[in-house]
Amino acid sequence: GRPLVLVDAGHGGHDMGAIAPDGLQEKEITLDLARRLRAELLERGFSVEMTRDTDVFVPLDDRARRAGENGARFFISVHANAAPTPALRGFELYFFSPEADSSGVVSARAKEPPPASEASKFDSPSPAVLAAWWDLRLADAHRRAKEAVDALDRSVERSLLTSVRRQRPADFRVLKWAECPAVLVETGYLTNKGDERLLKSANYRSRLARALADGLAKWREKEDGEKIS
């Protein structure tokens, strides 16, 4: 079947996110970009679900939990940034770092039953067994997320979209709690004039959606190639 990508448009509803000096809101940009990304991913043979497709507020934990409930292969959360200094600009990719403390996540997860898709592997598992299983599962998802970040970074670089790119480990809830590889994309700084001009451009948002979809397609090819061999 077609691998499922859960596309998360950041913020929404009463949560406007970052706001540009002229009033442009992050929640508007993220939804538009998420819709463009959905179209590009569908063209590349993925199936896509959105955490939101309208201007509504979705709690953070619900966003990540949906990835596990729906058996998503990948979770990508789309955002735009803001900073106190208008000089700061650029495109950033965040992934959950295994160096960050994931023990809290593992122990919390061990109190839950395993996902329905995996439950048959367990016969009334102890918390210790479940904790070990979650630890392995999340470590694998985090390792694969870093590989996806590398593929996305190369794709954005090849598209000559921006010369300022950064990869950053982070402890964001949506990345920590997603059961599949998860990445958060900060598409630029609304507080920087150059980035704001780009993000306002429908053409730029289309090119960015294409570059992100290409990067995910490359990552999937590599993963599937390694799984087949």
PDB file of C-alpha atoms in Angstrom:
ATOM      1  CA  GLY A   1       0.000   0.000   0.000  1.00  0.00           C
ATOM      2  CA  ARG A   2       0.887   3.644  -0.134  1.00  0.00           C
ATOM      3  CA  PRO A   3       2.904   4.709   2.928  1.00  0.00           C
ATOM      4  CA  LEU A   4       1.035   7.210   5.067  1.00  0.00           C
ATOM      5  CA  VAL A   5       2.516  10.601   5.906  1.00  0.00           C
ATOM      6  CA  LEU A   6       0.837  12.657   8.610  1.00  0.00           C
ATOM      7  CA  VAL A   7       1.278  16.342   7.726  1.00  0.00           C
ATOM      8  CA  ASP A   8       0.881  18.691  10.670  1.00  0.00           C
ATOM      9  CA  ALA A   9       0.163  22.366   9.973  1.00  0.00           C
ATOM     10  CA  GLY A  10       1.436  24.127  13.093  1.00  0.00           C
ATOM     11  CA  HIS A  11      -0.861  26.225  15.303  1.00  0.00           C
ATOM     12  CA  GLY A  12      -4.429  27.118  14.247  1.00  0.00           C
ATOM     13  CA  GLY A  13      -7.619  28.557  15.719  1.00  0.00           C
ATOM     14  CA  HIS A  14      -6.924  30.830  18.692  1.00  0.00           C
ATOM     15  CA  ASP A  15      -3.223  29.825  18.530  1.00  0.00           C
ATOM     16  CA  MET A  16      -1.841  32.130  15.817  1.00  0.00           C
ATOM     17  CA  GLY A  17       1.820  31.205  16.243  1.00  0.00           C
ATOM     18  CA  ALA A  18       4.452  33.714  15.178  1.00  0.00           C
ATOM     19  CA  ILE A  19       3.247  36.995  13.710  1.00  0.00           C
ATOM     20  CA  ALA A  20       5.123  39.113  11.159  1.00  0.00           C
ATOM     21  CA  PRO A  21       5.423  42.900  11.683  1.00  0.00           C
ATOM     22  CA  ASP A  22       2.669  43.432   9.083  1.00  0.00           C
ATOM     23  CA  GLY A  23       0.333  40.981  10.826  1.00  0.00           C
ATOM     24  CA  LEU A  24       0.901  37.863   8.682  1.00  0.00           C
ATOM     25  CA  GLN A  25       0.208  34.876  10.949  1.00  0.00           C
ATOM     26  CA  GLU A  26       2.183  31.654  11.128  1.00  0.00           C
ATOM     27  CA  LYS A  27      -1.025  29.570  11.266  1.00  0.00           C
ATOM     28  CA  GLU A  28      -2.022  30.818   7.775  1.00  0.00           C
ATOM     29  CA  ILE A  29       1.358  30.011   6.219  1.00  0.00           C
ATOM     30  CA  THR A  30       1.594  26.573   7.785  1.00  0.00           C
ATOM     31  CA  LEU A  31      -1.855  25.509   6.565  1.00  0.00           C
ATOM     32  CA  ASP A  32      -1.189  26.702   3.014  1.00  0.00           C
ATOM     33  CA  LEU A  33       2.187  24.972   2.941  1.00  0.00           C
ATOM     34  CA  ALA A  34       0.761  21.760   4.442  1.00  0.00           C
ATOM     35  CA  ARG A  35      -1.893  21.622   1.694  1.00  0.00           C
ATOM     36  CA  ARG A  36       0.757  22.129  -0.995  1.00  0.00           C
ATOM     37  CA  LEU A  37       2.917  19.439   0.614  1.00  0.00           C
ATOM     38  CA  ARG A  38      -0.041  17.050   0.667  1.00  0.00           C
ATOM     39  CA  ALA A  39      -0.546  17.512  -3.089  1.00  0.00           C
ATOM     40  CA  GLU A  40       3.160  16.907  -3.805  1.00  0.00           C
ATOM     41  CA  LEU A  41       3.296  13.793  -1.590  1.00  0.00           C
ATOM     42  CA  LEU A  42       0.183  12.312  -3.223  1.00  0.00           C
ATOM     43  CA  GLU A  43       1.891  12.734  -6.617  1.00  0.00           C
ATOM     44  CA  ARG A  44       4.874  10.766  -5.301  1.00  0.00           C
ATOM     45  CA  GLY A  45       2.865   7.739  -4.222  1.00  0.00           C
ATOM     46  CA  PHE A  46       2.295   8.518  -0.557  1.00  0.00           C
ATOM     47  CA  SER A  47      -1.085   8.646   1.127  1.00  0.00           C
ATOM     48  CA  VAL A  48      -1.528  11.718   3.327  1.00  0.00           C
ATOM     49  CA  GLU A  49      -3.560  12.732   6.332  1.00  0.00           C
ATOM     50  CA  MET A  50      -3.560  16.195   7.900  1.00  0.00           C
ATOM     51  CA  THR A  51      -3.781  16.971  11.610  1.00  0.00           C
ATOM     52  CA  ARG A  52      -5.868  19.966  10.518  1.00  0.00           C
ATOM     53  CA  ASP A  53      -7.199  21.139   7.149  1.00  0.00           C
ATOM     54  CA  THR A  54      -9.023  24.232   8.460  1.00  0.00           C
ATOM     55  CA  ASP A  55      -8.322  27.036  10.910  1.00  0.00           C
ATOM     56  CA  VAL A  56      -8.847  25.001  14.083  1.00  0.00           C
ATOM     57  CA  PHE A  57      -6.800  24.442  17.215  1.00  0.00           C
ATOM     58  CA  VAL A  58      -5.455  20.892  17.711  1.00  0.00           C
ATOM     59  CA  PRO A  59      -3.690  20.088  21.027  1.00  0.00           C
ATOM     60  CA  LEU A  60      -0.043  19.047  20.638  1.00  0.00           C
ATOM     61  CA  ASP A  61      -0.484  15.596  22.149  1.00  0.00           C
ATOM     62  CA  ASP A  62      -3.372  14.834  19.769  1.00  0.00           C
ATOM     63  CA  ARG A  63      -1.156  15.674  16.791  1.00  0.00           C
ATOM     64  CA  ALA A  64       1.552  13.190  17.742  1.00  0.00           C
ATOM     65  CA  ARG A  65      -0.883  10.529  18.947  1.00  0.00           C
ATOM     66  CA  ARG A  66      -2.641  10.437  15.576  1.00  0.00           C
ATOM     67  CA  ALA A  67       0.592   9.298  13.936  1.00  0.00           C
ATOM     68  CA  GLY A  68       0.576   6.176  16.107  1.00  0.00           C
ATOM     69  CA  GLU A  69      -3.149   5.523  15.860  1.00  0.00           C
ATOM     70  CA  ASN A  70      -3.137   5.697  12.064  1.00  0.00           C
ATOM     71  CA  GLY A  71       0.041   3.690  11.531  1.00  0.00           C
ATOM     72  CA  ALA A  72       1.794   6.601   9.807  1.00  0.00           C
ATOM     73  CA  ARG A  73       5.185   5.946   8.244  1.00  0.00           C
ATOM     74  CA  PHE A  74       6.312   9.538   8.800  1.00  0.00           C
ATOM     75  CA  PHE A  75       5.198  12.651  10.688  1.00  0.00           C
ATOM     76  CA  ILE A  76       6.156  16.133   9.459  1.00  0.00           C
ATOM     77  CA  SER A  77       5.181  19.264  11.365  1.00  0.00           C
ATOM     78  CA  VAL A  78       5.350  22.575   9.467  1.00  0.00           C
ATOM     79  CA  HIS A  79       6.078  25.873  11.234  1.00  0.00           C
ATOM     80  CA  ALA A  80       7.436  29.390  10.728  1.00  0.00           C
ATOM     81  CA  ASN A  81       9.745  30.984  13.234  1.00  0.00           C
ATOM     82  CA  ALA A  82      10.151  34.294  15.077  1.00  0.00           C
ATOM     83  CA  ALA A  83      13.094  35.808  16.927  1.00  0.00           C
ATOM     84  CA  PRO A  84      13.795  38.926  19.018  1.00  0.00           C
ATOM     85  CA  THR A  85      16.483  39.921  16.510  1.00  0.00           C
ATOM     86  CA  PRO A  86      15.299  40.645  12.934  1.00  0.00           C
ATOM     87  CA  ALA A  87      18.690  39.564  11.554  1.00  0.00           C
ATOM     88  CA  LEU A  88      18.081  35.889  12.315  1.00  0.00           C
ATOM     89  CA  ARG A  89      16.861  33.992   9.273  1.00  0.00           C
ATOM     90  CA  GLY A  90      16.961  30.594   7.605  1.00  0.00           C
ATOM     91  CA  PHE A  91      15.380  27.190   7.246  1.00  0.00           C
ATOM     92  CA  GLU A  92      15.653  24.710  10.118  1.00  0.00           C
ATOM     93  CA  LEU A  93      14.976  21.014  10.547  1.00  0.00           C
ATOM     94  CA  TYR A  94      14.385  19.656  14.037  1.00  0.00           C
ATOM     95  CA  PHE A  95      14.530  16.021  15.104  1.00  0.00           C
ATOM     96  CA  PHE A  96      14.217  14.437  18.527  1.00  0.00           C
ATOM     97  CA  SER A  97      17.669  13.728  19.849  1.00  0.00           C
ATOM     98  CA  PRO A  98      18.302  10.377  21.536  1.00  0.00           C
ATOM     99  CA  GLU A  99      20.727  12.376  23.712  1.00  0.00           C
ATOM    100  CA  ALA A 100      17.739  14.289  25.033  1.00  0.00           C
ATOM    101  CA  ASP A 101      16.077  12.483  27.914  1.00  0.00           C
ATOM    102  CA  SER A 102      13.609   9.957  26.525  1.00  0.00           C
ATOM    103  CA  SER A 103      13.388   7.854  29.714  1.00  0.00           C
ATOM    104  CA  GLY A 104      10.289   9.762  30.819  1.00  0.00           C
ATOM    105  CA  VAL A 105       8.575   8.971  27.533  1.00  0.00           C
ATOM    106  CA  VAL A 106       9.508   5.295  27.755  1.00  0.00           C
ATOM    107  CA  SER A 107       8.272   4.874  31.345  1.00  0.00           C
ATOM    108  CA  ALA A 108       5.023   6.722  30.548  1.00  0.00           C
ATOM    109  CA  ARG A 109       4.488   4.612  27.442  1.00  0.00           C
ATOM    110  CA  ALA A 110       5.138   1.403  29.376  1.00  0.00           C
ATOM    111  CA  LYS A 111       2.000   2.127  31.421  1.00  0.00           C
ATOM    112  CA  GLU A 112      -0.089   2.014  28.224  1.00  0.00           C
ATOM    113  CA  PRO A 113      -1.036  -1.119  26.320  1.00  0.00           C
ATOM    114  CA  PRO A 114       0.997  -1.738  23.156  1.00  0.00           C
ATOM    115  CA  PRO A 115      -0.544  -0.475  19.902  1.00  0.00           C
ATOM    116  CA  ALA A 116      -3.290  -2.735  18.558  1.00  0.00           C
ATOM    117  CA  SER A 117      -1.134  -3.559  15.519  1.00  0.00           C
ATOM    118  CA  GLU A 118       1.556  -5.001  17.804  1.00  0.00           C
ATOM    119  CA  ALA A 119      -0.551  -6.411  20.645  1.00  0.00           C
ATOM    120  CA  SER A 120      -0.459  -9.963  19.281  1.00  0.00           C
ATOM    121  CA  LYS A 121       3.299 -10.090  20.001  1.00  0.00           C
ATOM    122  CA  PHE A 122       2.648  -9.780  23.716  1.00  0.00           C
ATOM    123  CA  ASP A 123       1.063 -12.149  26.201  1.00  0.00           C
ATOM    124  CA  SER A 124       0.098  -9.928  29.167  1.00  0.00           C
ATOM    125  CA  PRO A 125       3.480  -8.127  29.129  1.00  0.00           C
ATOM    126  CA  SER A 126       5.071  -6.777  32.303  1.00  0.00           C
ATOM    127  CA  PRO A 127       5.862  -3.050  32.538  1.00  0.00           C
ATOM    128  CA  ALA A 128       9.576  -3.922  32.220  1.00  0.00           C
ATOM    129  CA  VAL A 129       9.008  -5.811  28.964  1.00  0.00           C
ATOM    130  CA  LEU A 130       6.846  -2.997  27.596  1.00  0.00           C
ATOM    131  CA  ALA A 131       9.416  -0.372  28.623  1.00  0.00           C
ATOM    132  CA  ALA A 132      12.185  -2.271  26.832  1.00  0.00           C
ATOM    133  CA  TRP A 133       9.989  -2.639  23.739  1.00  0.00           C
ATOM    134  CA  TRP A 134       9.096   1.063  23.694  1.00  0.00           C
ATOM    135  CA  ASP A 135      12.740   2.003  24.221  1.00  0.00           C
ATOM    136  CA  LEU A 136      13.779   0.026  21.124  1.00  0.00           C
ATOM    137  CA  ARG A 137      10.841   1.243  19.060  1.00  0.00           C
ATOM    138  CA  LEU A 138      11.367   4.931  19.848  1.00  0.00           C
ATOM    139  CA  ALA A 139      15.160   4.728  19.424  1.00  0.00           C
ATOM    140  CA  ASP A 140      14.613   3.232  15.959  1.00  0.00           C
ATOM    141  CA  ALA A 141      12.110   5.956  15.040  1.00  0.00           C
ATOM    142  CA  HIS A 142      14.523   8.665  16.211  1.00  0.00           C
ATOM    143  CA  ARG A 143      17.436   7.176  14.235  1.00  0.00           C
ATOM    144  CA  ARG A 144      15.327   7.007  11.081  1.00  0.00           C
ATOM    145  CA  ALA A 145      14.098  10.579  11.656  1.00  0.00           C
ATOM    146  CA  LYS A 146      17.716  11.813  11.579  1.00  0.00           C
ATOM    147  CA  GLU A 147      18.203  10.032   8.219  1.00  0.00           C
ATOM    148  CA  ALA A 148      15.047  11.726   6.924  1.00  0.00           C
ATOM    149  CA  VAL A 149      16.349  15.110   8.120  1.00  0.00           C
ATOM    150  CA  ASP A 150      19.539  14.558   6.106  1.00  0.00           C
ATOM    151  CA  ALA A 151      17.500  13.723   2.983  1.00  0.00           C
ATOM    152  CA  LEU A 152      15.227  16.754   3.455  1.00  0.00           C
ATOM    153  CA  ASP A 153      18.219  19.025   4.021  1.00  0.00           C
ATOM    154  CA  ARG A 154      19.934  17.837   0.819  1.00  0.00           C
ATOM    155  CA  SER A 155      16.725  18.288  -1.171  1.00  0.00           C
ATOM    156  CA  VAL A 156      16.206  21.861   0.041  1.00  0.00           C
ATOM    157  CA  GLU A 157      19.867  22.610  -0.716  1.00  0.00           C
ATOM    158  CA  ARG A 158      19.560  21.138  -4.252  1.00  0.00           C
ATOM    159  CA  SER A 159      16.520  23.329  -4.889  1.00  0.00           C
ATOM    160  CA  LEU A 160      18.660  26.395  -4.087  1.00  0.00           C
ATOM    161  CA  LEU A 161      15.874  27.626  -1.834  1.00  0.00           C
ATOM    162  CA  THR A 162      18.131  28.965   0.890  1.00  0.00           C
ATOM    163  CA  SER A 163      21.811  29.050   1.743  1.00  0.00           C
ATOM    164  CA  VAL A 164      21.020  29.276   5.466  1.00  0.00           C
ATOM    165  CA  ARG A 165      20.034  25.842   6.739  1.00  0.00           C
ATOM    166  CA  ARG A 166      20.393  24.269  10.151  1.00  0.00           C
ATOM    167  CA  GLN A 167      19.713  20.833  11.634  1.00  0.00           C
ATOM    168  CA  ARG A 168      18.909  20.862  15.321  1.00  0.00           C
ATOM    169  CA  PRO A 169      18.127  18.224  17.925  1.00  0.00           C
ATOM    170  CA  ALA A 170      15.138  19.233  20.039  1.00  0.00           C
ATOM    171  CA  ASP A 171      12.907  18.029  22.824  1.00  0.00           C
ATOM    172  CA  PHE A 172       9.593  19.095  21.218  1.00  0.00           C
ATOM    173  CA  ARG A 173       6.566  17.150  22.424  1.00  0.00           C
ATOM    174  CA  VAL A 174       5.297  16.329  18.949  1.00  0.00           C
ATOM    175  CA  LEU A 175       8.671  14.813  18.032  1.00  0.00           C
ATOM    176  CA  LYS A 176       9.133  12.984  21.321  1.00  0.00           C
ATOM    177  CA  TRP A 177       5.718  11.312  21.343  1.00  0.00           C
ATOM    178  CA  ALA A 178       5.330  10.344  17.694  1.00  0.00           C
ATOM    179  CA  GLU A 179       5.817   6.595  17.266  1.00  0.00           C
ATOM    180  CA  CYS A 180       7.131   6.936  13.714  1.00  0.00           C
ATOM    181  CA  PRO A 181      10.067   9.032  12.470  1.00  0.00           C
ATOM    182  CA  ALA A 182       9.078  12.663  13.046  1.00  0.00           C
ATOM    183  CA  VAL A 183      10.548  15.957  11.881  1.00  0.00           C
ATOM    184  CA  LEU A 184       9.606  19.559  12.587  1.00  0.00           C
ATOM    185  CA  VAL A 185      10.346  22.074   9.825  1.00  0.00           C
ATOM    186  CA  GLU A 186      10.833  25.762  10.625  1.00  0.00           C
ATOM    187  CA  THR A 187      10.394  27.239   7.152  1.00  0.00           C
ATOM    188  CA  GLY A 188      11.846  30.670   7.947  1.00  0.00           C
ATOM    189  CA  TYR A 189      11.619  33.640  10.294  1.00  0.00           C
ATOM    190  CA  LEU A 190       8.579  35.891  10.001  1.00  0.00           C
ATOM    191  CA  THR A 191      10.569  38.498  11.945  1.00  0.00           C
ATOM    192  CA  ASN A 192      13.198  38.670   9.154  1.00  0.00           C
ATOM    193  CA  LYS A 193      12.280  40.819   6.134  1.00  0.00           C
ATOM    194  CA  GLY A 194      13.864  38.478   3.572  1.00  0.00           C
ATOM    195  CA  ASP A 195      12.312  35.313   5.002  1.00  0.00           C
ATOM    196  CA  GLU A 196       8.949  37.029   5.403  1.00  0.00           C
ATOM    197  CA  ARG A 197       8.997  38.077   1.744  1.00  0.00           C
ATOM    198  CA  LEU A 198       9.753  34.491   0.696  1.00  0.00           C
ATOM    199  CA  LEU A 199       7.092  32.938   2.920  1.00  0.00           C
ATOM    200  CA  LYS A 200       4.492  35.365   1.558  1.00  0.00           C
ATOM    201  CA  SER A 201       5.232  34.132  -1.974  1.00  0.00           C
ATOM    202  CA  ALA A 202       2.951  31.348  -3.215  1.00  0.00           C
ATOM    203  CA  ASN A 203       5.666  30.385  -5.704  1.00  0.00           C
ATOM    204  CA  TYR A 204       8.211  29.957  -2.927  1.00  0.00           C
ATOM    205  CA  ARG A 205       5.797  27.896  -0.832  1.00  0.00           C
ATOM    206  CA  SER A 206       5.157  25.638  -3.834  1.00  0.00           C
ATOM    207  CA  ARG A 207       8.891  25.168  -4.426  1.00  0.00           C
ATOM    208  CA  LEU A 208       9.450  24.427  -0.751  1.00  0.00           C
ATOM    209  CA  ALA A 209       6.622  21.850  -0.733  1.00  0.00           C
ATOM    210  CA  ARG A 210       8.194  20.170  -3.797  1.00  0.00           C
ATOM    211  CA  ALA A 211      11.641  20.088  -2.185  1.00  0.00           C
ATOM    212  CA  LEU A 212      10.265  18.566   1.045  1.00  0.00           C
ATOM    213  CA  ALA A 213       8.267  15.947  -0.887  1.00  0.00           C
ATOM    214  CA  ASP A 214      11.336  15.069  -2.982  1.00  0.00           C
ATOM    215  CA  GLY A 215      13.410  14.658   0.166  1.00  0.00           C
ATOM    216  CA  LEU A 216      10.845  12.337   1.748  1.00  0.00           C
ATOM    217  CA  ALA A 217      10.588  10.313  -1.456  1.00  0.00           C
ATOM    218  CA  LYS A 218      14.394   9.856  -1.497  1.00  0.00           C
ATOM    219  CA  TRP A 219      14.391   8.824   2.166  1.00  0.00           C
ATOM    220  CA  ARG A 220      11.615   6.309   1.516  1.00  0.00           C
ATOM    221  CA  GLU A 221      13.493   4.821  -1.477  1.00  0.00           C
ATOM    222  CA  LYS A 222      16.596   4.349   0.673  1.00  0.00           C
ATOM    223  CA  GLU A 223      14.583   2.822   3.531  1.00  0.00           C
ATOM    224  CA  ASP A 224      12.649   0.484   1.263  1.00  0.00           C
ATOM    225  CA  GLY A 225      15.840  -0.521  -0.539  1.00  0.00           C
ATOM    226  CA  GLU A 226      17.457  -1.443   2.751  1.00  0.00           C
ATOM    227  CA  LYS A 227      14.344  -3.268   3.953  1.00  0.00           C
ATOM    228  CA  ILE A 228      14.091  -5.311   0.748  1.00  0.00           C
ATOM    229  CA  SER A 229      17.752  -6.348   0.707  1.00  0.00           C
TER     230      SER A 229
END
